[in-house]
Coordinates of N, CA, C and O in Angstrom, one line a residue:
X1 N -1.2 -16.4 -56.1 CA -2.3 -15.4 -56.3 C -1.7 -14.1 -56.6 O -2.2 -13.3 -57.4
X2 N -0.6 -13.7 -55.9 CA 0.1 -12.5 -56.2 C 0.6 -12.4 -57.6 O 0.5 -11.4 -58.3
X3 N 1.1 -13.6 -58.1 CA 1.7 -13.6 -59.4 C 0.6 -13.4 -60.4 O 0.7 -12.7 -61.4
X4 N -0.6 -14.0 -60.2 CA -1.8 -13.8 -61.1 C -2.2 -12.3 -61.1 O -2.4 -11.7 -62.2
X5 N -2.2 -11.6 -60.0 CA -2.5 -10.2 -59.9 C -1.5 -9.4 -60.7 O -1.8 -8.4 -61.4
X6 N -0.2 -9.8 -60.6 CA 0.9 -9.1 -61.3 C 0.7 -9.2 -62.8 O 0.9 -8.3 -63.6
X7 N 0.3 -10.4 -63.3 CA 0.1 -10.7 -64.7 C -1.1 -9.8 -65.2 O -1.0 -9.3 -66.3
X8 N -2.1 -9.7 -64.4 CA -3.3 -8.9 -64.8 C -2.9 -7.4 -64.9 O -3.3 -6.7 -65.8
X9 N -2.0 -7.0 -64.0 CA -1.6 -5.6 -64.0 C -0.7 -5.3 -65.3 O -0.9 -4.3 -65.9
X10 N 0.1 -6.3 -65.6 CA 0.9 -6.1 -66.9 C 0.0 -6.1 -68.1 O 0.2 -5.3 -69.0
X11 N -1.1 -6.9 -68.1 CA -2.0 -6.9 -69.2 C -2.7 -5.6 -69.3 O -2.9 -5.0 -70.4
X12 N -3.1 -5.0 -68.2 CA -3.8 -3.7 -68.2 C -2.9 -2.6 -68.6 O -3.3 -1.7 -69.4
X13 N -1.6 -2.6 -68.2 CA -0.7 -1.6 -68.7 C -0.5 -1.6 -70.2 O -0.4 -0.5 -70.8
X14 N -0.6 -2.7 -70.8 CA -0.4 -2.8 -72.3 C -1.6 -2.4 -73.1 O -1.6 -2.4 -74.3
X15 N -2.7 -2.1 -72.4 CA -3.9 -1.7 -73.1 C -3.7 -0.3 -73.8 O -2.9 0.5 -73.4
X16 N -4.4 -0.1 -75.0 CA -4.2 1.1 -75.7 C -4.8 2.3 -74.9 O -5.5 2.1 -73.9
X17 N -4.5 3.5 -75.3 CA -4.9 4.7 -74.6 C -6.4 4.8 -74.6 O -7.1 4.4 -75.6
X18 N -7.0 5.5 -73.6 CA -8.4 5.7 -73.6 C -9.2 4.6 -72.9 O -10.4 4.5 -72.9
X19 N -8.5 3.6 -72.4 CA -9.1 2.5 -71.7 C -9.0 2.5 -70.2 O -9.0 1.5 -69.5
X20 N -8.8 3.7 -69.6 CA -8.6 3.9 -68.2 C -9.8 3.4 -67.4 O -9.7 2.7 -66.4
X21 N -11.0 3.7 -67.8 CA -12.2 3.3 -67.1 C -12.4 1.8 -67.2 O -12.8 1.2 -66.2
X22 N -12.0 1.3 -68.3 CA -12.1 -0.2 -68.4 C -11.1 -0.9 -67.5 O -11.5 -1.9 -66.9
X23 N -10.0 -0.3 -67.3 CA -9.0 -0.8 -66.4 C -9.5 -0.8 -65.0 O -9.3 -1.8 -64.2
X24 N -10.1 0.3 -64.6 CA -10.7 0.4 -63.2 C -11.8 -0.7 -63.0 O -11.9 -1.3 -61.9
X25 N -12.6 -0.9 -64.0 CA -13.7 -1.9 -63.9 C -13.1 -3.3 -63.8 O -13.5 -4.1 -63.0
X26 N -12.0 -3.6 -64.6 CA -11.4 -4.9 -64.5 C -10.8 -5.1 -63.1 O -10.9 -6.2 -62.5
X27 N -10.1 -4.1 -62.6 CA -9.5 -4.2 -61.3 C -10.5 -4.3 -60.2 O -10.3 -5.1 -59.2
X28 N -11.6 -3.6 -60.3 CA -12.7 -3.7 -59.3 C -13.3 -5.2 -59.3 O -13.5 -5.7 -58.3
X29 N -13.5 -5.7 -60.5 CA -14.0 -7.1 -60.6 C -13.0 -8.1 -60.1 O -13.4 -9.0 -59.3
X30 N -11.8 -7.9 -60.4 CA -10.7 -8.8 -59.9 C -10.7 -8.7 -58.3 O -10.6 -9.7 -57.7
X31 N -10.8 -7.5 -57.8 CA -10.7 -7.4 -56.3 C -11.9 -8.0 -55.7 O -11.8 -8.7 -54.6
X32 N -13.1 -7.9 -56.3 CA -14.3 -8.6 -55.7 C -14.2 -10.1 -55.8 O -14.6 -10.8 -54.9
X33 N -13.6 -10.6 -56.9 CA -13.4 -12.0 -57.0 C -12.4 -12.5 -56.0 O -12.5 -13.6 -55.4
X34 N -11.4 -11.8 -55.8 CA -10.3 -12.1 -54.8 C -10.9 -12.1 -53.4 O -10.7 -13.1 -52.6
X35 N -11.7 -11.2 -53.1 CA -12.4 -11.1 -51.8 C -13.4 -12.3 -51.6 O -13.4 -13.0 -50.6
X36 N -14.1 -12.6 -52.7 CA -15.1 -13.7 -52.6 C -14.3 -15.1 -52.5 O -14.8 -16.0 -51.8
X37 N -13.2 -15.2 -53.1 CA -12.4 -16.4 -53.0 C -11.9 -16.7 -51.6 O -11.6 -17.8 -51.2
X38 N -11.7 -15.6 -50.8 CA -11.3 -15.8 -49.4 C -12.5 -16.0 -48.5 O -12.4 -16.7 -47.5
X39 N -13.6 -15.3 -48.8 CA -14.7 -15.4 -47.8 C -15.6 -16.6 -48.0 O -16.1 -17.1 -47.0
X40 N -15.7 -17.1 -49.2 CA -16.6 -18.3 -49.4 C -16.1 -19.5 -48.6 O -16.9 -20.1 -47.9
X41 N -14.8 -19.9 -48.7 CA -14.4 -21.0 -47.8 C -14.5 -20.7 -46.3 O -14.8 -21.7 -45.6
X42 N -14.3 -19.5 -45.9 CA -14.4 -19.2 -44.5 C -15.9 -19.4 -44.0 O -16.1 -20.0 -43.0
X43 N -16.8 -19.0 -44.8 CA -18.2 -19.1 -44.4 C -18.6 -20.6 -44.5 O -19.4 -21.1 -43.6
X44 N -18.2 -21.3 -45.5 CA -18.6 -22.7 -45.6 C -17.9 -23.6 -44.6 O -18.4 -24.7 -44.3
X45 N -16.8 -23.2 -44.1 CA -16.1 -24.1 -43.1 C -16.7 -24.0 -41.7 O -16.5 -24.9 -41.0
X46 N -17.4 -22.9 -41.4 CA -18.0 -22.8 -40.1 C -19.3 -23.5 -40.0 O -20.1 -23.4 -40.9
X47 N -19.5 -24.4 -39.0 CA -20.8 -25.1 -39.0 C -21.9 -24.2 -38.6 O -21.7 -23.3 -37.7
X48 N -23.1 -24.4 -39.1 CA -24.2 -23.6 -38.8 C -25.3 -24.5 -38.2 O -25.7 -25.4 -38.8
X49 N -25.6 -24.2 -37.0 CA -26.7 -24.9 -36.3 C -27.8 -23.9 -36.0 O -27.6 -22.9 -35.3
X50 N -29.0 -24.1 -36.5 CA -30.0 -23.1 -36.2 C -30.4 -23.2 -34.8 O -30.4 -24.3 -34.2
X51 N -30.7 -22.1 -34.2 CA -31.1 -22.1 -32.7 C -32.3 -22.9 -32.5 O -33.3 -22.7 -33.2
X52 N -32.3 -23.7 -31.5 CA -33.5 -24.5 -31.2 C -34.3 -23.7 -30.1 O -33.9 -22.7 -29.6
X53 N -35.5 -24.2 -29.9 CA -36.3 -23.5 -28.9 C -35.6 -23.5 -27.5 O -35.7 -22.6 -26.8
X54 N -35.0 -24.6 -27.2 CA -34.3 -24.8 -25.9 C -33.2 -23.7 -25.8 O -33.1 -23.1 -24.7
X55 N -32.4 -23.5 -26.8 CA -31.3 -22.6 -26.7 C -31.8 -21.1 -26.7 O -31.3 -20.3 -26.0
X56 N -32.9 -20.9 -27.4 CA -33.5 -19.5 -27.3 C -34.0 -19.3 -25.8 O -33.8 -18.2 -25.3
X57 N -34.7 -20.2 -25.2 CA -35.2 -20.1 -23.9 C -34.0 -19.9 -22.9 O -34.0 -19.1 -22.0
X58 N -33.0 -20.7 -23.1 CA -31.8 -20.7 -22.2 C -31.1 -19.3 -22.3 O -30.8 -18.7 -21.2
X59 N -30.9 -18.8 -23.5 CA -30.2 -17.6 -23.6 C -31.1 -16.4 -23.1 O -30.5 -15.5 -22.5
X60 N -32.4 -16.4 -23.4 CA -33.2 -15.4 -22.9 C -33.3 -15.4 -21.4 O -33.3 -14.3 -20.8
X61 N -33.4 -16.5 -20.8 CA -33.4 -16.6 -19.3 C -32.1 -16.0 -18.7 O -32.1 -15.3 -17.7
X62 N -31.0 -16.4 -19.3 CA -29.7 -15.8 -18.8 C -29.6 -14.3 -19.0 O -29.2 -13.6 -18.1
X63 N -30.1 -13.8 -20.1 CA -30.1 -12.4 -20.4 C -31.0 -11.7 -19.4 O -30.7 -10.6 -18.9
X64 N -32.2 -12.2 -19.1 CA -33.1 -11.6 -18.2 C -32.6 -11.6 -16.8 O -32.9 -10.6 -16.0
X65 N -31.9 -12.6 -16.4 CA -31.3 -12.6 -15.0 C -30.3 -11.5 -14.9 O -30.3 -10.8 -13.9
X66 N -29.5 -11.3 -15.9 CA -28.5 -10.2 -15.9 C -29.2 -8.9 -15.9 O -28.7 -7.9 -15.3
X67 N -30.2 -8.7 -16.7 CA -30.9 -7.5 -16.9 C -31.6 -7.0 -15.6 O -31.5 -5.8 -15.3
X68 N -32.2 -8.0 -14.9 CA -32.9 -7.6 -13.6 C -31.8 -7.2 -12.6 O -32.1 -6.2 -11.8
X69 N -30.7 -7.8 -12.6 CA -29.6 -7.4 -11.7 C -29.1 -6.0 -12.0 O -28.8 -5.2 -11.1
X70 N -29.0 -5.8 -13.3 CA -28.6 -4.4 -13.7 C -29.6 -3.3 -13.3 O -29.2 -2.3 -12.9
X71 N -30.9 -3.6 -13.4 CA -31.9 -2.6 -13.0 C -31.9 -2.3 -11.5 O -32.2 -1.2 -11.1
X72 N -31.4 -3.3 -10.7 CA -31.4 -3.0 -9.3 C -30.2 -2.1 -8.9 O -30.3 -1.4 -7.9
X73 N -29.2 -2.0 -9.8 CA -28.1 -1.1 -9.5 C -28.1 0.2 -10.4 O -27.3 1.1 -10.1
X74 N -28.9 0.2 -11.3 CA -29.0 1.4 -12.2 C -29.6 2.6 -11.4 O -30.6 2.5 -10.7
X75 N -28.9 3.8 -11.4 CA -29.4 4.9 -10.6 C -30.8 5.3 -11.0 O -31.5 5.8 -10.1
X76 N -31.2 5.2 -12.2 CA -32.6 5.6 -12.6 C -33.7 4.7 -12.0 O -34.8 5.2 -11.7
X77 N -33.4 3.4 -11.8 CA -34.4 2.5 -11.4 C -34.1 1.9 -10.0 O -34.9 1.1 -9.6
X78 N -33.0 2.2 -9.4 CA -32.6 1.4 -8.2 C -33.6 1.7 -7.0 O -33.8 0.9 -6.2
X79 N -34.2 2.9 -7.0 CA -35.0 3.3 -5.8 C -36.3 2.4 -5.8 O -36.7 1.9 -4.8
X80 N -36.9 2.2 -7.0 CA -38.1 1.4 -7.0 C -37.9 -0.1 -7.2 O -38.8 -0.9 -6.9
X81 N -36.7 -0.4 -7.7 CA -36.4 -1.9 -7.9 C -35.8 -2.5 -6.6 O -35.5 -3.7 -6.6
X82 N -35.4 -1.7 -5.6 CA -34.7 -2.2 -4.5 C -35.5 -3.2 -3.7 O -34.9 -4.1 -3.2
X83 N -36.8 -3.0 -3.6 CA -37.7 -4.0 -2.9 C -38.0 -5.3 -3.7 O -38.5 -6.2 -3.1
X84 N -37.7 -5.3 -5.0 CA -37.9 -6.4 -5.8 C -37.0 -7.6 -5.4 O -35.8 -7.3 -5.1
X85 N -37.5 -8.8 -5.4 CA -36.5 -9.9 -5.2 C -35.6 -10.1 -6.3 O -35.8 -9.7 -7.4
X86 N -34.5 -10.8 -6.0 CA -33.5 -11.1 -7.1 C -34.2 -12.1 -8.0 O -34.9 -13.0 -7.6
X87 N -33.9 -11.9 -9.3 CA -34.5 -12.7 -10.3 C -33.4 -13.7 -10.8 O -32.4 -13.3 -11.4
X88 N -33.6 -15.0 -10.5 CA -32.7 -16.0 -11.0 C -33.6 -17.1 -11.7 O -34.5 -17.7 -11.1
X89 N -33.3 -17.2 -13.0 CA -34.1 -18.1 -13.8 C -33.3 -19.3 -14.2 O -32.3 -19.2 -14.9
X90 N -33.7 -20.5 -13.7 CA -33.1 -21.7 -14.1 C -34.2 -22.5 -14.9 O -35.2 -22.9 -14.3
X91 N -34.0 -22.6 -16.2 CA -35.0 -23.2 -17.0 C -35.2 -24.7 -16.8 O -36.1 -25.3 -17.3
X92 N -34.3 -25.3 -16.0 CA -34.4 -26.8 -15.7 C -35.2 -27.0 -14.5 O -35.5 -28.2 -14.2
X93 N -35.6 -25.9 -13.8 CA -36.3 -26.1 -12.5 C -37.8 -25.9 -12.9 O -38.2 -25.0 -13.6
X94 N -38.6 -26.8 -12.3 CA -40.1 -26.8 -12.6 C -40.8 -25.6 -12.0 O -41.8 -25.2 -12.5
X95 N -40.2 -25.0 -11.0 CA -40.8 -23.8 -10.4 C -40.5 -22.5 -11.1 O -41.0 -21.4 -10.7
X96 N -39.8 -22.6 -12.2 CA -39.5 -21.3 -13.0 C -40.7 -20.6 -13.6 O -40.7 -19.4 -13.6
X97 N -41.7 -21.4 -13.9 CA -42.9 -20.8 -14.5 C -43.6 -20.0 -13.4 O -44.1 -18.8 -13.7
X98 N -43.7 -20.5 -12.2 CA -44.3 -19.8 -11.1 C -43.5 -18.5 -10.8 O -44.0 -17.4 -10.5
X99 N -42.2 -18.6 -10.8 CA -41.3 -17.5 -10.5 C -41.4 -16.4 -11.6 O -41.5 -15.2 -11.2
X100 N -41.5 -16.8 -12.8 CA -41.7 -15.8 -13.9 C -43.0 -15.1 -13.7 O -43.1 -13.9 -13.8
X101 N -44.1 -15.9 -13.5 CA -45.4 -15.3 -13.4 C -45.5 -14.3 -12.2 O -46.1 -13.2 -12.3
X102 N -44.9 -14.7 -11.1 CA -44.9 -13.8 -9.9 C -44.1 -12.6 -10.1 O -44.5 -11.5 -9.7
X103 N -43.0 -12.7 -10.8 CA -42.2 -11.5 -11.1 C -42.9 -10.6 -12.0 O -42.8 -9.3 -11.9
X104 N -43.6 -11.1 -13.0 CA -44.3 -10.3 -13.9 C -45.4 -9.5 -13.2 O -45.6 -8.3 -13.4
X105 N -46.1 -10.2 -12.2 CA -47.1 -9.5 -11.5 C -46.5 -8.4 -10.6 O -47.1 -7.3 -10.4
X106 N -45.3 -8.6 -10.1 CA -44.6 -7.6 -9.3 C -44.3 -6.4 -10.1 O -44.4 -5.2 -9.7
X107 N -43.8 -6.7 -11.4 CA -43.5 -5.5 -12.3 C -44.8 -4.8 -12.7 O -44.7 -3.6 -12.8
X108 N -45.9 -5.5 -12.8 CA -47.1 -4.8 -13.2 C -47.6 -3.9 -12.0 O -48.2 -2.9 -12.2
X109 N -47.3 -4.4 -10.8 CA -47.7 -3.5 -9.6 C -46.8 -2.3 -9.5 O -47.2 -1.4 -8.7
X110 N -45.7 -2.2 -10.2 CA -44.9 -1.0 -10.1 C -45.5 0.1 -10.9 O -45.0 1.2 -10.8
X111 N -46.6 -0.1 -11.5 CA -47.2 1.0 -12.4 C -47.5 2.2 -11.6 O -47.6 3.3 -12.2
X112 N -47.8 2.1 -10.3 CA -48.1 3.3 -9.5 C -46.8 4.1 -9.3 O -46.9 5.3 -9.0
X113 N -45.7 3.5 -9.5 CA -44.4 4.2 -9.2 C -43.9 4.8 -10.5 O -44.2 4.3 -11.6
X114 N -43.0 5.7 -10.4 CA -42.5 6.4 -11.6 C -41.6 5.5 -12.5 O -41.6 5.6 -13.7
X115 N -40.8 4.7 -11.9 CA -39.8 3.9 -12.7 C -40.5 2.8 -13.5 O -39.9 2.2 -14.4
X116 N -41.7 2.5 -13.2 CA -42.4 1.5 -14.0 C -42.5 1.9 -15.5 O -42.7 1.1 -16.4
X117 N -42.5 3.2 -15.7 CA -42.7 3.7 -17.1 C -41.3 3.9 -17.8 O -41.3 4.4 -18.9
X118 N -40.2 3.6 -17.2 CA -39.0 3.7 -17.9 C -38.9 2.6 -18.9 O -39.5 1.5 -18.8
X119 N -38.1 2.9 -19.9 CA -37.9 1.9 -21.0 C -37.3 0.6 -20.6 O -37.7 -0.5 -21.1
X120 N -36.4 0.7 -19.7 CA -35.7 -0.5 -19.2 C -36.6 -1.5 -18.5 O -36.6 -2.7 -18.7
X121 N -37.4 -0.9 -17.6 CA -38.4 -1.8 -16.8 C -39.4 -2.4 -17.7 O -39.8 -3.5 -17.6
X122 N -39.9 -1.6 -18.7 CA -40.9 -2.1 -19.6 C -40.3 -3.2 -20.5 O -40.9 -4.1 -20.9
X123 N -39.0 -3.0 -20.8 CA -38.3 -4.1 -21.7 C -38.2 -5.4 -20.9 O -38.4 -6.4 -21.4
X124 N -37.8 -5.2 -19.6 CA -37.8 -6.4 -18.7 C -39.1 -7.1 -18.6 O -39.3 -8.3 -18.8
X125 N -40.2 -6.3 -18.4 CA -41.5 -6.9 -18.3 C -41.9 -7.6 -19.6 O -42.5 -8.7 -19.6
X126 N -41.7 -6.9 -20.8 CA -42.1 -7.5 -22.0 C -41.3 -8.8 -22.3 O -41.8 -9.8 -22.8
X127 N -40.0 -8.8 -22.0 CA -39.2 -10.0 -22.3 C -39.5 -11.1 -21.4 O -39.5 -12.3 -21.8
X128 N -39.9 -10.8 -20.1 CA -40.4 -11.9 -19.2 C -41.7 -12.5 -19.7 O -41.8 -13.7 -19.7
X129 N -42.6 -11.7 -20.2 CA -43.8 -12.2 -20.8 C -43.5 -13.1 -22.0 O -44.1 -14.1 -22.2
X130 N -42.6 -12.6 -22.8 CA -42.2 -13.4 -24.0 C -41.6 -14.7 -23.6 O -41.9 -15.8 -24.2
X131 N -40.7 -14.7 -22.6 CA -40.1 -16.0 -22.1 C -41.2 -16.9 -21.5 O -41.2 -18.1 -21.8
X132 N -42.2 -16.4 -20.8 CA -43.3 -17.2 -20.3 C -44.1 -17.8 -21.4 O -44.4 -19.0 -21.3
X133 N -44.4 -17.1 -22.4 CA -45.1 -17.6 -23.5 C -44.3 -18.7 -24.3 O -44.8 -19.7 -24.6
X134 N -43.0 -18.4 -24.5 CA -42.2 -19.4 -25.1 C -42.2 -20.7 -24.4 O -42.3 -21.8 -24.9
X135 N -42.0 -20.6 -23.1 CA -41.8 -21.8 -22.3 C -43.2 -22.5 -22.1 O -43.2 -23.8 -22.1
X136 N -44.3 -21.8 -22.1 CA -45.6 -22.4 -21.8 C -46.2 -23.0 -23.1 O -46.9 -24.0 -23.1
X137 N -46.0 -22.3 -24.2 CA -46.7 -22.7 -25.4 C -45.8 -23.1 -26.6 O -46.0 -24.2 -27.1
X138 N -44.8 -22.4 -26.9 CA -44.0 -22.7 -28.1 C -43.1 -23.8 -27.9 O -42.9 -24.7 -28.7
X139 N -42.4 -23.9 -26.7 CA -41.4 -24.9 -26.4 C -41.9 -25.9 -25.4 O -41.0 -26.5 -24.7
X140 N -43.1 -26.1 -25.3 CA -43.6 -27.0 -24.2 C -43.1 -28.4 -24.3 O -42.7 -28.9 -23.3
X141 N -43.0 -29.0 -25.5 CA -42.4 -30.3 -25.6 C -40.9 -30.4 -25.6 O -40.4 -31.5 -25.3
X142 N -40.2 -29.3 -25.8 CA -38.8 -29.3 -25.9 C -38.1 -29.2 -24.5 O -36.9 -29.6 -24.4
X143 N -38.8 -28.7 -23.6 CA -38.2 -28.4 -22.3 C -38.4 -29.6 -21.3 O -39.5 -30.1 -21.3
X144 N -37.4 -29.9 -20.6 CA -37.5 -31.0 -19.6 C -37.0 -30.4 -18.3 O -35.9 -29.9 -18.1
X145 N -37.9 -30.5 -17.3 CA -37.6 -30.0 -16.0 C -36.9 -31.1 -15.2 O -37.5 -32.1 -14.9
X146 N -35.7 -30.9 -14.8 CA -34.9 -32.0 -14.1 C -35.0 -31.9 -12.6 O -34.8 -32.9 -11.9
X147 N -35.3 -30.7 -12.1 CA -35.5 -30.5 -10.6 C -36.8 -29.8 -10.3 O -37.3 -29.1 -11.1
X148 N -37.2 -30.0 -9.1 CA -38.4 -29.3 -8.6 C -38.0 -28.8 -7.2 O -38.3 -29.4 -6.2
X149 N -37.3 -27.6 -7.2 CA -36.8 -27.0 -6.0 C -37.0 -25.5 -6.1 O -36.2 -24.8 -6.7
X150 N -38.1 -25.1 -5.5 CA -38.5 -23.6 -5.6 C -37.5 -22.8 -4.8 O -37.3 -21.6 -5.1
X151 N -36.9 -23.4 -3.7 CA -36.0 -22.6 -2.9 C -34.7 -22.3 -3.7 O -34.0 -21.3 -3.4
X152 N -34.4 -23.1 -4.6 CA -33.1 -22.9 -5.4 C -33.2 -21.6 -6.3 O -32.2 -21.0 -6.6
X153 N -34.5 -21.2 -6.6 CA -34.6 -20.0 -7.4 C -34.6 -18.7 -6.6 O -34.6 -17.7 -7.1
X154 N -34.6 -18.9 -5.3 CA -34.6 -17.7 -4.4 C -33.1 -17.4 -3.9 O -33.0 -16.7 -2.9
X155 N -32.2 -17.8 -4.6 CA -30.8 -17.7 -4.1 C -30.4 -16.3 -3.8 O -30.5 -15.3 -3.5

């Protein structure tokens, strides 16, 4: 590849005077082709699997579990989130829908307090509602509950 680039450079040097802009265009095109020749095989070699409903629910549940734990330690929201139970979402547990619904109602009851109107708490509330809708309506047939242990969600 380097040899080819060297040959192109020699060809450009031999061009008549006044063709400087043409040389820059040729080099720009060559550089773009060189970049494309390296990127196309890289993109085509990586497998692409579109996210399924199950993986979306699994990732969102994991993210919400971490986000709720973060809100309990955040100085802005720790005072009003201290009384909230820990949120642990296991999408394989049949009690998870009840747990999400009860946590959403607890977040809605925070409206009398000041932290309920912070962006982070509203984001948690909205994403929990989105997860509840996904699990109940959109992914209803894709999810399989393997355990029915409500105490396991209270860890």
